[in-house]
XYZ file of C-alpha atoms in Angstrom:
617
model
C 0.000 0.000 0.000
C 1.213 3.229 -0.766
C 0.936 6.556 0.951
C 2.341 8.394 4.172
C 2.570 6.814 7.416
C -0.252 8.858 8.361
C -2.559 8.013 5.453
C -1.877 4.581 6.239
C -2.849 4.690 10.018
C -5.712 6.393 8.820
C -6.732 3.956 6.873
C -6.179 0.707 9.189
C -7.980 3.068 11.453
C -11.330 3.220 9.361
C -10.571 -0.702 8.691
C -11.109 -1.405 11.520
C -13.753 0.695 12.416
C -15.588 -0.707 9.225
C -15.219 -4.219 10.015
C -17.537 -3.960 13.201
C -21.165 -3.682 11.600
C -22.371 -5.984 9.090
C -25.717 -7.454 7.892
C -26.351 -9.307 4.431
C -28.761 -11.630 2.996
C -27.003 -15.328 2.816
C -29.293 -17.867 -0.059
C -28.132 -21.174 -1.715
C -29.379 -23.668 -3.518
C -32.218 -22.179 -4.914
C -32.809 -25.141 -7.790
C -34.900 -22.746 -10.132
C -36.656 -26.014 -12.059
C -37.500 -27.473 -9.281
C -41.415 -27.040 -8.718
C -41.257 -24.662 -6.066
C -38.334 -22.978 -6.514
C -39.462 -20.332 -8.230
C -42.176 -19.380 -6.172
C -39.964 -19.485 -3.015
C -36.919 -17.678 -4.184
C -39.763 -14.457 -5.060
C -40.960 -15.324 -1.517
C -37.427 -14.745 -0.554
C -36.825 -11.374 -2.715
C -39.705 -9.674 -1.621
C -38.680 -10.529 1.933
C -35.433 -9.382 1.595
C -36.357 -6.028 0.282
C -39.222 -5.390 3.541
C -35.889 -5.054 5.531
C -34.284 -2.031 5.200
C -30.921 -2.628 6.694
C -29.654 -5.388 4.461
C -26.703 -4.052 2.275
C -26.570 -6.798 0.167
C -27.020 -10.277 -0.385
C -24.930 -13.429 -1.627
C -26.217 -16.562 -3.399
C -23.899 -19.427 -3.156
C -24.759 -21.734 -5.949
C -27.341 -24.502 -7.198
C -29.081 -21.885 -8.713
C -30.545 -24.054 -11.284
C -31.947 -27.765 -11.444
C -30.103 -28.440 -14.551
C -27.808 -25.730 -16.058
C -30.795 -24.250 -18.750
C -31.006 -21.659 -19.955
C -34.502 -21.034 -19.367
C -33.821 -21.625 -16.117
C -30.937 -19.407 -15.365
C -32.823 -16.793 -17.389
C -35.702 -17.057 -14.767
C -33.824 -17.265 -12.155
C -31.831 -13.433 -13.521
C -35.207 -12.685 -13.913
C -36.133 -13.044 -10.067
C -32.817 -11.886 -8.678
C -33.407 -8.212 -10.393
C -36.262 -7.706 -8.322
C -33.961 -7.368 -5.034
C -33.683 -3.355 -4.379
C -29.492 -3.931 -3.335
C -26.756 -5.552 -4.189
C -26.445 -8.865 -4.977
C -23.425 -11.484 -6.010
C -24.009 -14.585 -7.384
C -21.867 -18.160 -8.028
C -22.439 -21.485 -9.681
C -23.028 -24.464 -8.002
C -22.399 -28.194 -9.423
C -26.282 -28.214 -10.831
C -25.785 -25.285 -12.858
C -22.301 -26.666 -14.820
C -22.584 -30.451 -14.441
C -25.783 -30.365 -16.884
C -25.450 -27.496 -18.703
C -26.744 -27.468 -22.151
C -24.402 -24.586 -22.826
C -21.233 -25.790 -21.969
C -21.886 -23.475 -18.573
C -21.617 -20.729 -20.822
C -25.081 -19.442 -20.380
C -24.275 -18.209 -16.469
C -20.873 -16.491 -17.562
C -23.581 -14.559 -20.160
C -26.705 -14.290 -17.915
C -25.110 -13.102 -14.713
C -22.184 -11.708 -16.289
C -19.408 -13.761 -14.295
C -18.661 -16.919 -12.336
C -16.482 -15.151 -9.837
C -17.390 -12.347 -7.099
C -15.617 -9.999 -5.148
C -16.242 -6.597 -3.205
C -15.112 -5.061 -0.192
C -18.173 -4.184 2.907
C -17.871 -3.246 6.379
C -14.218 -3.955 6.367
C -14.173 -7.155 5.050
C -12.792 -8.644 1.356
C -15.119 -10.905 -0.015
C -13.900 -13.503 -2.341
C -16.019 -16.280 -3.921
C -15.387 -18.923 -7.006
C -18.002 -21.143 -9.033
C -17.376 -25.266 -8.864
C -17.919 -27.656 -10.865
C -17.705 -30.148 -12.387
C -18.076 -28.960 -15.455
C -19.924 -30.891 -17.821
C -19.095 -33.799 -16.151
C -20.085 -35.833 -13.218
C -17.563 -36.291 -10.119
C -16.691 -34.964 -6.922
C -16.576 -31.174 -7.136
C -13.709 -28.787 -8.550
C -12.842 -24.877 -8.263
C -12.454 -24.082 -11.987
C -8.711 -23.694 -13.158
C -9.227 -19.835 -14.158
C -11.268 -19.397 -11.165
C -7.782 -20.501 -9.369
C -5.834 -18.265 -11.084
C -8.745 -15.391 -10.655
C -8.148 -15.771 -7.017
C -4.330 -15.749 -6.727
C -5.099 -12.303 -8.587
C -8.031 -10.986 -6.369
C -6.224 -11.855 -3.118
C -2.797 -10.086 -4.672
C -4.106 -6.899 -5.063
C -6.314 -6.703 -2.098
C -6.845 -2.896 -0.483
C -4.691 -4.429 2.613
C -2.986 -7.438 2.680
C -4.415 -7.749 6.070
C -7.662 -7.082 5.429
C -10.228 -10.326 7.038
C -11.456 -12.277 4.056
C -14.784 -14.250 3.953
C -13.904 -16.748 1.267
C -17.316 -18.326 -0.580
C -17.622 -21.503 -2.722
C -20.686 -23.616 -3.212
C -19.024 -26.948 -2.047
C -17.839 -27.066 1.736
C -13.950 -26.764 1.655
C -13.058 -30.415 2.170
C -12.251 -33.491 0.119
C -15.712 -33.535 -1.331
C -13.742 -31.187 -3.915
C -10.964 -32.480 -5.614
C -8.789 -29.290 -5.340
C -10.338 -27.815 -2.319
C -6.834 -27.100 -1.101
C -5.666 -25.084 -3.534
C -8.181 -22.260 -2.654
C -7.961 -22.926 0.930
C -4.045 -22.864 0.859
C -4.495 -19.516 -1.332
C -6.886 -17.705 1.292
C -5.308 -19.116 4.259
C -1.929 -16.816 2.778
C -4.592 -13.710 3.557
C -6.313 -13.058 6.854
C -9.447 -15.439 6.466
C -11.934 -14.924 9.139
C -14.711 -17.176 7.466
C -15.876 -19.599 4.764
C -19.271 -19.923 3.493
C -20.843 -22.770 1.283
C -24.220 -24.515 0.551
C -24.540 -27.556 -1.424
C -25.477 -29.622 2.037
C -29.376 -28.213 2.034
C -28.942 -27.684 5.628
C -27.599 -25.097 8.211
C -24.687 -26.508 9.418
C -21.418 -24.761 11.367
C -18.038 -26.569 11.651
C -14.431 -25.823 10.825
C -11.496 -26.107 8.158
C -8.356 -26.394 8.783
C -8.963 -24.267 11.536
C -11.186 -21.641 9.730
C -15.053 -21.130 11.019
C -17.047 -22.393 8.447
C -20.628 -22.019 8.532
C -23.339 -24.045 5.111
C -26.581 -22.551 4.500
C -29.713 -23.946 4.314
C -31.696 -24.191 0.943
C -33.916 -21.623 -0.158
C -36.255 -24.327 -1.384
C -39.037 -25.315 1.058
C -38.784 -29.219 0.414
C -41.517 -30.493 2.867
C -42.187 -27.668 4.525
C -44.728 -24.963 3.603
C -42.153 -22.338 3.110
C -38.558 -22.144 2.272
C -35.910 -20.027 4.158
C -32.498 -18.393 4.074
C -29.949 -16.835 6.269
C -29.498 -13.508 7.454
C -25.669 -12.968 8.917
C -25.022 -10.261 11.060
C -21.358 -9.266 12.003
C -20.516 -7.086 15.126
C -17.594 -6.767 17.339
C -15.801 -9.443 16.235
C -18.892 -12.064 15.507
C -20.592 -13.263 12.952
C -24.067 -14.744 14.156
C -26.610 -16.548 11.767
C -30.451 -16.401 11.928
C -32.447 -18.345 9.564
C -34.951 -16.507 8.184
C -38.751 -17.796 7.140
C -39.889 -14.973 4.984
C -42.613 -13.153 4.573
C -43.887 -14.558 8.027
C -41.113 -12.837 9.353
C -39.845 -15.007 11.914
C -35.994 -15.350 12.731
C -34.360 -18.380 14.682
C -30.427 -17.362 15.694
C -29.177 -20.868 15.356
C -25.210 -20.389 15.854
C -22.240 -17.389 16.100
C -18.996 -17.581 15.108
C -16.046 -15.572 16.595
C -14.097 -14.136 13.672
C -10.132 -13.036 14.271
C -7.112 -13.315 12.248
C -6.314 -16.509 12.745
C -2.198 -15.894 12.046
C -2.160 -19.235 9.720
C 1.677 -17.903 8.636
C 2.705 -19.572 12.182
C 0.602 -22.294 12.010
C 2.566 -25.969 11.687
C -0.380 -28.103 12.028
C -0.002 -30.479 9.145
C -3.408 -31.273 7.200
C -4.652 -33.929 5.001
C -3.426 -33.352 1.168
C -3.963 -35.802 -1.638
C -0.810 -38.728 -1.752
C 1.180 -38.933 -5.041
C 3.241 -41.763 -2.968
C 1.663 -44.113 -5.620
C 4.169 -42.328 -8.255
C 6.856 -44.399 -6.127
C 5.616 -47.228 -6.395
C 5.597 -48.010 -9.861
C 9.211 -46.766 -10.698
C 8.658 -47.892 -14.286
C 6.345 -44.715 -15.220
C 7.623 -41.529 -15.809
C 6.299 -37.898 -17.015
C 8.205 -37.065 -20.250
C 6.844 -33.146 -20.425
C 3.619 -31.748 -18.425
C 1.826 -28.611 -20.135
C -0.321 -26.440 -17.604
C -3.012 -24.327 -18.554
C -4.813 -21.614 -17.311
C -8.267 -23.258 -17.395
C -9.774 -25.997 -17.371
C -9.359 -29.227 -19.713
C -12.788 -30.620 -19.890
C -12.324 -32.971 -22.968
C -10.058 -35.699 -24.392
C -6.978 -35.064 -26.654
C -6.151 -35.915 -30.440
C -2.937 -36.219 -32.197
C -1.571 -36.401 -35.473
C 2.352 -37.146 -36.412
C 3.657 -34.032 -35.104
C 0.804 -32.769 -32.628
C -1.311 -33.179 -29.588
C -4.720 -31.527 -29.936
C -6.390 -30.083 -26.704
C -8.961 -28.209 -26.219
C -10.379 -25.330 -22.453
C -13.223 -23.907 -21.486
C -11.317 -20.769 -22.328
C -12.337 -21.637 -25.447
C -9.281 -22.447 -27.353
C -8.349 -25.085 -29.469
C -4.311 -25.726 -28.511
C -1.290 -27.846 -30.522
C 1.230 -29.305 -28.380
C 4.619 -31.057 -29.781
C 4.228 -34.521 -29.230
C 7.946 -34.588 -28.292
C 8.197 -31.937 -25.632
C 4.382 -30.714 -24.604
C 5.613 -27.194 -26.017
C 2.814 -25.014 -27.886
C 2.896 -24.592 -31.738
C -0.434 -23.021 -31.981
C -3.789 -21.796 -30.534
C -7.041 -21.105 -32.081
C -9.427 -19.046 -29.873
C -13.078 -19.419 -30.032
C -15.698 -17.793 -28.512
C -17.228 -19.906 -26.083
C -16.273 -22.791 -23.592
C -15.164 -25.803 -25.072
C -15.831 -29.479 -23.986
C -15.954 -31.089 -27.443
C -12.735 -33.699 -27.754
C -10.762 -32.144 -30.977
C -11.063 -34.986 -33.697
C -7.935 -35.041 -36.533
C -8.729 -36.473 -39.892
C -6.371 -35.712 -43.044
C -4.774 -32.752 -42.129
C -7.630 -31.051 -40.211
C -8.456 -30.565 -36.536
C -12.361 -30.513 -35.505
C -14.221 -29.152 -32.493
C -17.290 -27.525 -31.468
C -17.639 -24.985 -29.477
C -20.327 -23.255 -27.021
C -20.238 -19.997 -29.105
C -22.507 -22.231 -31.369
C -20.235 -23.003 -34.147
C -18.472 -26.045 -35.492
C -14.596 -25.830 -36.016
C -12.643 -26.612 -38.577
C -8.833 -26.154 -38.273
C -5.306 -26.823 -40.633
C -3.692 -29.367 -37.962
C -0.843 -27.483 -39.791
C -1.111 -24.120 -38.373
C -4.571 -23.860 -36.536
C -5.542 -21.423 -39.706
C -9.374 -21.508 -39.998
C -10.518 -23.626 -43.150
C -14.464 -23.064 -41.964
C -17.083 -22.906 -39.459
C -20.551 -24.507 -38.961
C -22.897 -21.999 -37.131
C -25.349 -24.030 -35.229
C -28.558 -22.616 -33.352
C -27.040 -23.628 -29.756
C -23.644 -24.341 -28.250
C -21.867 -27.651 -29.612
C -21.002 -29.818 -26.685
C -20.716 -32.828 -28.491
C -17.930 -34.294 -30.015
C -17.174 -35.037 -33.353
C -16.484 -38.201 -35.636
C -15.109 -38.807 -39.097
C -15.646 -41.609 -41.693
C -14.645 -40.983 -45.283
C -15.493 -37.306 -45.960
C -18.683 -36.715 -43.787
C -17.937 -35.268 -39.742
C -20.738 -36.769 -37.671
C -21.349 -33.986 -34.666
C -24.212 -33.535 -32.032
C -25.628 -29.980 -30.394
C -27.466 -28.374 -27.975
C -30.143 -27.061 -30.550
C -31.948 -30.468 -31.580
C -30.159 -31.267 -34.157
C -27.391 -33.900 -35.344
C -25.407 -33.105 -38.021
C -23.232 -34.297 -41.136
C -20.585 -31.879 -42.630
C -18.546 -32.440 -45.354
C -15.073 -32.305 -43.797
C -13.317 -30.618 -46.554
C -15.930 -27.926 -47.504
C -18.045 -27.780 -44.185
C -21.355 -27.868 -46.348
C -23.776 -29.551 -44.796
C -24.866 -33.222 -46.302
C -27.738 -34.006 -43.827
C -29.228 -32.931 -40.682
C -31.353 -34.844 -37.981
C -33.455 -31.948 -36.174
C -35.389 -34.220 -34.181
C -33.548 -34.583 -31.001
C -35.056 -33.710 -28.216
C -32.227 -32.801 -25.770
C -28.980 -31.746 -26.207
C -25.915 -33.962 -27.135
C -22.338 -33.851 -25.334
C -20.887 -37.360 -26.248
C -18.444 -39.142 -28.747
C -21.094 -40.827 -31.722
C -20.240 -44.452 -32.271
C -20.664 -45.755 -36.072
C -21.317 -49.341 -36.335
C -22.460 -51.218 -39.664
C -24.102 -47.869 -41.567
C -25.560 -46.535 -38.204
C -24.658 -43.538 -36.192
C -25.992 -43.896 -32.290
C -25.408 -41.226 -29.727
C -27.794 -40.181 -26.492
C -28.620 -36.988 -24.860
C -30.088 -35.353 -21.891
C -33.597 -36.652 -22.554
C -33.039 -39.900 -21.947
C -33.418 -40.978 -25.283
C -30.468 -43.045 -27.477
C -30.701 -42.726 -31.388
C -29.422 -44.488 -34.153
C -29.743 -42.904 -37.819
C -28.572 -43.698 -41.214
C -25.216 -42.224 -41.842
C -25.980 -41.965 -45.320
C -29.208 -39.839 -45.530
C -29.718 -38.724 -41.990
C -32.680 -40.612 -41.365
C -33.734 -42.109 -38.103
C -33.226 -46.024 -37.836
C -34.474 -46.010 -34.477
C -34.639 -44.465 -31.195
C -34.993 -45.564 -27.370
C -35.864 -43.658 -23.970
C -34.897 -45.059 -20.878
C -38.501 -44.602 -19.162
C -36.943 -42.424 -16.324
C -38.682 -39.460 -15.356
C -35.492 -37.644 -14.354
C -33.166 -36.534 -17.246
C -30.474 -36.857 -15.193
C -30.733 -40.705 -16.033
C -30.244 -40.170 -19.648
C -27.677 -42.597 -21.583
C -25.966 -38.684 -22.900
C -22.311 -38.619 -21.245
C -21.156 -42.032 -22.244
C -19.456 -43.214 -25.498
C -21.401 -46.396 -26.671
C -19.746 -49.188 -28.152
C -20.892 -51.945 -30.530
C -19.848 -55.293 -31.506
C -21.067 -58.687 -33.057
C -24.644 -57.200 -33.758
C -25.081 -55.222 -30.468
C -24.706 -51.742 -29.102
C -24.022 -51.030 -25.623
C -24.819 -48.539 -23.234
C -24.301 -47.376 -19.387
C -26.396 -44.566 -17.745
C -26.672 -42.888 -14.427
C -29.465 -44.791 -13.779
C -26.913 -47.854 -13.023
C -28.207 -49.893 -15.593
C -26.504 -51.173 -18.569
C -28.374 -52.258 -21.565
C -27.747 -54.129 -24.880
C -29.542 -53.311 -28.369
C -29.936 -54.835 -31.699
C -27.735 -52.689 -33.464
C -30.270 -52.727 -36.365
C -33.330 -52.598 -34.853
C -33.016 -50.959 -31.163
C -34.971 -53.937 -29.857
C -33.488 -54.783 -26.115
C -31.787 -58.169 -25.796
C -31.024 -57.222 -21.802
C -31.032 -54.796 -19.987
C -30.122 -55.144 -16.358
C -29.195 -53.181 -13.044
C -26.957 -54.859 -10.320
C -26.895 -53.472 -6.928
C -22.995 -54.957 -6.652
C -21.982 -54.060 -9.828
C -22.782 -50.274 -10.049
C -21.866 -49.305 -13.329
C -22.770 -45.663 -14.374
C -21.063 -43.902 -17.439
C -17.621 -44.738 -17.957
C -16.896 -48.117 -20.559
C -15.052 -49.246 -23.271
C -14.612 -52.052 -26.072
C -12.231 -54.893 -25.981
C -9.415 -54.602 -28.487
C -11.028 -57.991 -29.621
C -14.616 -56.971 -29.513
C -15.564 -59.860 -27.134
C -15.560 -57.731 -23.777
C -17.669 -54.248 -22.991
C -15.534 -52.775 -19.820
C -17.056 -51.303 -17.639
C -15.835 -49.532 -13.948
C -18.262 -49.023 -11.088
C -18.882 -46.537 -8.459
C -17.060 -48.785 -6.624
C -14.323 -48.581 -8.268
C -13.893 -52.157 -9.895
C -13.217 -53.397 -13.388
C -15.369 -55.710 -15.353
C -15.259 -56.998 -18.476
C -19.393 -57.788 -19.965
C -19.376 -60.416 -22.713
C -20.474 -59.327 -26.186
C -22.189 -62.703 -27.063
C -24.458 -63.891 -24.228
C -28.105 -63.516 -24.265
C -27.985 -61.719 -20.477
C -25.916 -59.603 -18.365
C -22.793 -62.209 -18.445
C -19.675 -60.867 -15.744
C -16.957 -63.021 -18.214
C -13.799 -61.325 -16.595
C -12.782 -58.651 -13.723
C -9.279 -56.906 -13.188
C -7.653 -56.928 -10.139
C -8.352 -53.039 -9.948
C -9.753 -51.169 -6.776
C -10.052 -47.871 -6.627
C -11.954 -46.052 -4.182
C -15.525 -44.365 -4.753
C -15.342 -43.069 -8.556
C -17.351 -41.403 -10.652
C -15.914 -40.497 -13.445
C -17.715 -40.826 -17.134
C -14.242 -40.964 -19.231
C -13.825 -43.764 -21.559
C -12.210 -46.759 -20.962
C -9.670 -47.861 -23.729
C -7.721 -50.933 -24.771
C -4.538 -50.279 -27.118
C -1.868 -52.907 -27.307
C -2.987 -55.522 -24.718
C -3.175 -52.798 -22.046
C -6.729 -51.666 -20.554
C -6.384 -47.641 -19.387
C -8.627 -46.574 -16.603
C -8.970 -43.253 -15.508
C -10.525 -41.907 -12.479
C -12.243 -38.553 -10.966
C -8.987 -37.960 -8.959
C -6.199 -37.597 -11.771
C -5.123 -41.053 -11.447
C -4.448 -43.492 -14.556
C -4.208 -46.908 -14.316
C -2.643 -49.654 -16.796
C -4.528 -53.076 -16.620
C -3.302 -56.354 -18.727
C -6.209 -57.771 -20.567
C -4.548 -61.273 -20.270
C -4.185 -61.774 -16.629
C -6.725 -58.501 -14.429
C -3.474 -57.195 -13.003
C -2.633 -53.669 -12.440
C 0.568 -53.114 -14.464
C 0.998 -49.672 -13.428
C -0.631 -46.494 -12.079
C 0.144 -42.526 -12.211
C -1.218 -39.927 -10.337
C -0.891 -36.437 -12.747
C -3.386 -34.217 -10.395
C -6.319 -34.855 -7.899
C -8.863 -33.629 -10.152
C -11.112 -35.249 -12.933
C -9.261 -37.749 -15.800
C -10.262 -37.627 -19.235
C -9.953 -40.885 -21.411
C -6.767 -41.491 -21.950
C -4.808 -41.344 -25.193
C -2.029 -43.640 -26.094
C 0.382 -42.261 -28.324
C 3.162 -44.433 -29.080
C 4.603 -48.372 -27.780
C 4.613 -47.700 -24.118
C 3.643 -43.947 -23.738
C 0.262 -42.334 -23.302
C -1.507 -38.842 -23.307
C -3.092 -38.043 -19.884
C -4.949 -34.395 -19.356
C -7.088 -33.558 -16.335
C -9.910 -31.205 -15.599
C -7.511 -28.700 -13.885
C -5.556 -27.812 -16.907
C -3.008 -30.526 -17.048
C -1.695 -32.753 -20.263
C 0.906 -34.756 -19.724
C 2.655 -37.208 -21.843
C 3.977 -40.768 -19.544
C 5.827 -43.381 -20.469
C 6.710 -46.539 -18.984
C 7.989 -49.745 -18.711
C 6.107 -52.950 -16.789
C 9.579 -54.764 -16.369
């Protein structure tokens, strides 16, 4: 800080004169979509604005049911009616499902980060995922980096911080510690979450932490919130029923600087030790980016194709992880680039459909289509298969980009990988519908809904595989099923409370196995052939509780598994055992990508691609 000695004791002075007298509105989980969400949040709103000495208020997440726009536009919609300030962060609901690539609350509310100054006190708050994809929860890469800024250039370095994500700050988020490490360099008085539903106090690492109820009324009659009052040195909490205008002070928290710089209390962190143990695998280069990586790689001879939910399409030497080029769109991206004869595909949630020299990353065209692209493309001869988030399933002609058919019939939006099998295209979406269509004309061949009436069961984030007349699918609904490729008609379809398979599978390199890895973390291999549900083989792997939906893949005899906490594993096909493992980060893997004999492509949700190789002697 600069200034006189004077100006600065005057302004520590005023500090801390400000940071005595405090009183905000405190809302989460508001689930606009859900059936009386919308009513209660206006309940809320109007009850907020009857009381006069509210500065401002702070919503910490789940705004939405599922991520749409219409929702997040209603939700804008209710929030304008408050007569203050108010700041506003994504929760998982809003990005996990989000049929524009979580673009939509970037545009609607204008950011996914907060931060102001009140009474005294820095307030600093980032979204969490994950992004488009299920697992445990994850501060966005660029939010990270957005808070090693905020907290940098503070008005005081000592100024008390009140620190705000949607998840509580604990293992339930894969990267928790980064923020908490970052905010625990500042003088944080107080973290604030939701996400839990209820009121709840305890403490992190030695910092007061305090969850708020959700606005919603669930079976009550009415829903509530939390009105947080700080004065000399406490922060108390009354939940609020509104509009009947009752107030129950249910807990008070002592805020102080807490001095963390001289604390040597060790706390839990995420082991790497099982890098040591398989001494065969090594990390050849590592490229970090400033955002997230929410999508699988590609590669040609020279290049490794990535793509971030900055929005840019990158080229990495295959040799040494070093850039060659970027492409910038303008939206988030979570379409896996595809190369095919010199070009580099990828959709993007500014609505358009990418088509890039693998050379240089020089445009050769675009595809404008109604909604953001989410799902990934796939080549065969000169047509690029690719889903959307407008209805519609199209085929481009790769060279050209004209369009050769379109499907306009689907009823939710698409984020995965098609599958072609035997002149068929299939692919699901969040409707809980699967399709198959001609990939000649366009034309549907047939098309399947799960029967669930929650969407969030719908066969849309895995990658289907087909062989010896079948297709295959797994859904969040635990249940795997098994098609006529031709005619859609179900030869099984089956659910097994020990065998909890959800999104993540892959083909045998001999077409006789579907794997597929549980919530339980075990590895099964489901035999093509067999007129039921038939466990033929299971590796020795056992991971913990996992939930990620990346693709399984076999290459050379070797079965690669990854897992919601940056860890790959390498199973042999022949005998179940693990033949090695590599932990790159703690946060979400996407399908790994082998690249040459004995080296593979890893990249994480945080931002990471790394290229391993290794040896099983």
């Amino acid at each position: 800080m600069n200034g006189s000695p004077i100006a600065v004791l005057l302004f520590l002075w005023v500090f801390e004169s400000n940071a005595q007298s405090l009183k905000f509105a405190f809302v989460s989980d508001t689930h606009i979509g859900n059936h009386t969400a919308a009513e209660d949040l206006r309940r809320t709103v109007t009850d907020i604005n009857s009381q006069a000495d509210i500065q401002f208020v702070v919503i910490s997440g789940d705004i939405t049911e599922f991520g749409s726009d219409e929702e997040l536009k209603l939700a804008k919609q209710i929030l304008d009616s408050l007569n203050m300030p108010w700041h506003i962060i994504a929760g998982n609901h809003d990005s996990n499902w989000s049929e524009s690539g979580s673009n939509s609350f970037l545009r609607v509310f204008g950011g996914e980060t907060f931060s102001f100054t009140a009474g005294g006190y820095f307030f600093a708050a980032t979204s969490s995922g994950p992004n488009m994809r299920m697992g445990p929860g994850q501060v966005p890469r660029e939010n990270i980096v957005w808070l090693d800024s905020v907290l940098n250039n503070m008005p005081s370095p000592s100024m008390p911080v009140i620190y705000i994500n949607h998840y509580p700050q604990d293992s339930s988020q894969n990267n928790w510690y980064e923020a908490i490490d970052r905010v625990k360099k500042r003088n944080v008085q107080l973290l604030l979450c939701g996400h839990g539903h209820a009121n709840r106090k305890f403490n992190v690492e030695g910092i007061p932490s305090v969850m708020g109820r959700s606005n919603l009324r669930a079976k009550d009659s009415i829903g509530g919130y939390n009105i947080v009052t700080i004065q000399n040195g406490t922060a108390s909490f009354d939940e609020r029923k509104p509009l009947i205008q009752t107030n129950r002070k249910w807990t008070e928290v002592a805020l102080a600087n807490h001095h963390f710089e001289k604390d040597t209390t060790t706390y839990f962190r995420p082991s790497f030790a099982v890098n040591k143990k398989f001494l065969g695998v090594k990390t050849l280069w590592e490229y970090q980016d400033q955002s997230d990586i929410g999508a699988g790689t590609a590669m040609s001879k020279i290049f490794v194709f990535a793509t971030n939910t900055k929005g840019s399409i990158n080229a990495l030497h295959r040799k040494t992880g070093l850039k060659a080029w970027q492409y910038q769109t303008g939206g988030k991206i979570y379409s896996t680039p595809y190369y095919a004869e010199g070009y580099v595909l990828a959709g993007s949630s500014d609505n358009f459909i990418y088509c890039l020299s693998a050379k240089d990353g020089s445009l050769k065209w675009k595809f404008p289509a109604l909604r953001p692209v989410l799902g990934s493309a796939l080549v065969k001869g000169n047509q690029v298969f690719i889903g959307s988030s407008d209805g519609h399933f199209r085929s481009l002609d790769l060279k050209s980009g004209k369009l050769i058919w379109d499907f306009d019939q689907v009823k939710g939006f698409v984020v995965t990988k098609p599958m072609i099998y035997e002149g068929l295209i299939y692919f699901g979406c969040w409707a809980n519908d699967f399709y198959a269509l001609d990939i000649k004309t366009g034309q549907l061949a047939w098309k399947w809904n799960n029967g669930a009436s929650n969407r969030m069961f719908s066969p849309a984030a895995c990658y289907p595989v087909a062989a010896n007349g079948r297709v295959f699918i797994v859904a969040p609904d635990r249940y795997m099923t098994a098609f006529n490729a031709k005619t859609g008609h179900v030869i099984w379809r089956t659910q097994m409370k020990n065998v909890r398979v959800r999104e993540s599978m892959g083909l045998s390199e001999d077409k006789s196995l579907v794997y597929v890895k549980t919530m339980d973390g075990e590895l099964y291999g489901i035999s093509t052939t067999t007129p039921q549900m038939d466990l033929t083989w299971k590796g020795d792997l056992k991971l913990p509780y996992e939930l990620t939906p990346s693709a399984i893949i076999e290459s050379r005899g070797v079965i690669y598994v990854p897992s919601h906490s940056g860890l790959a594993s390498a199973v042999d096909r022949k005998t179940g055992e693990v033949l090695w493992q590599y932990k790159t980060s703690n946060c979400l893997m996407n399908p790994i990508m082998p690249l040459d004999k004995n080296k593979v492509i890893v990249s994480t949700m945080d931002g990471k691609v790394a290229c391993l190789e290794y040896s099983t002697k």
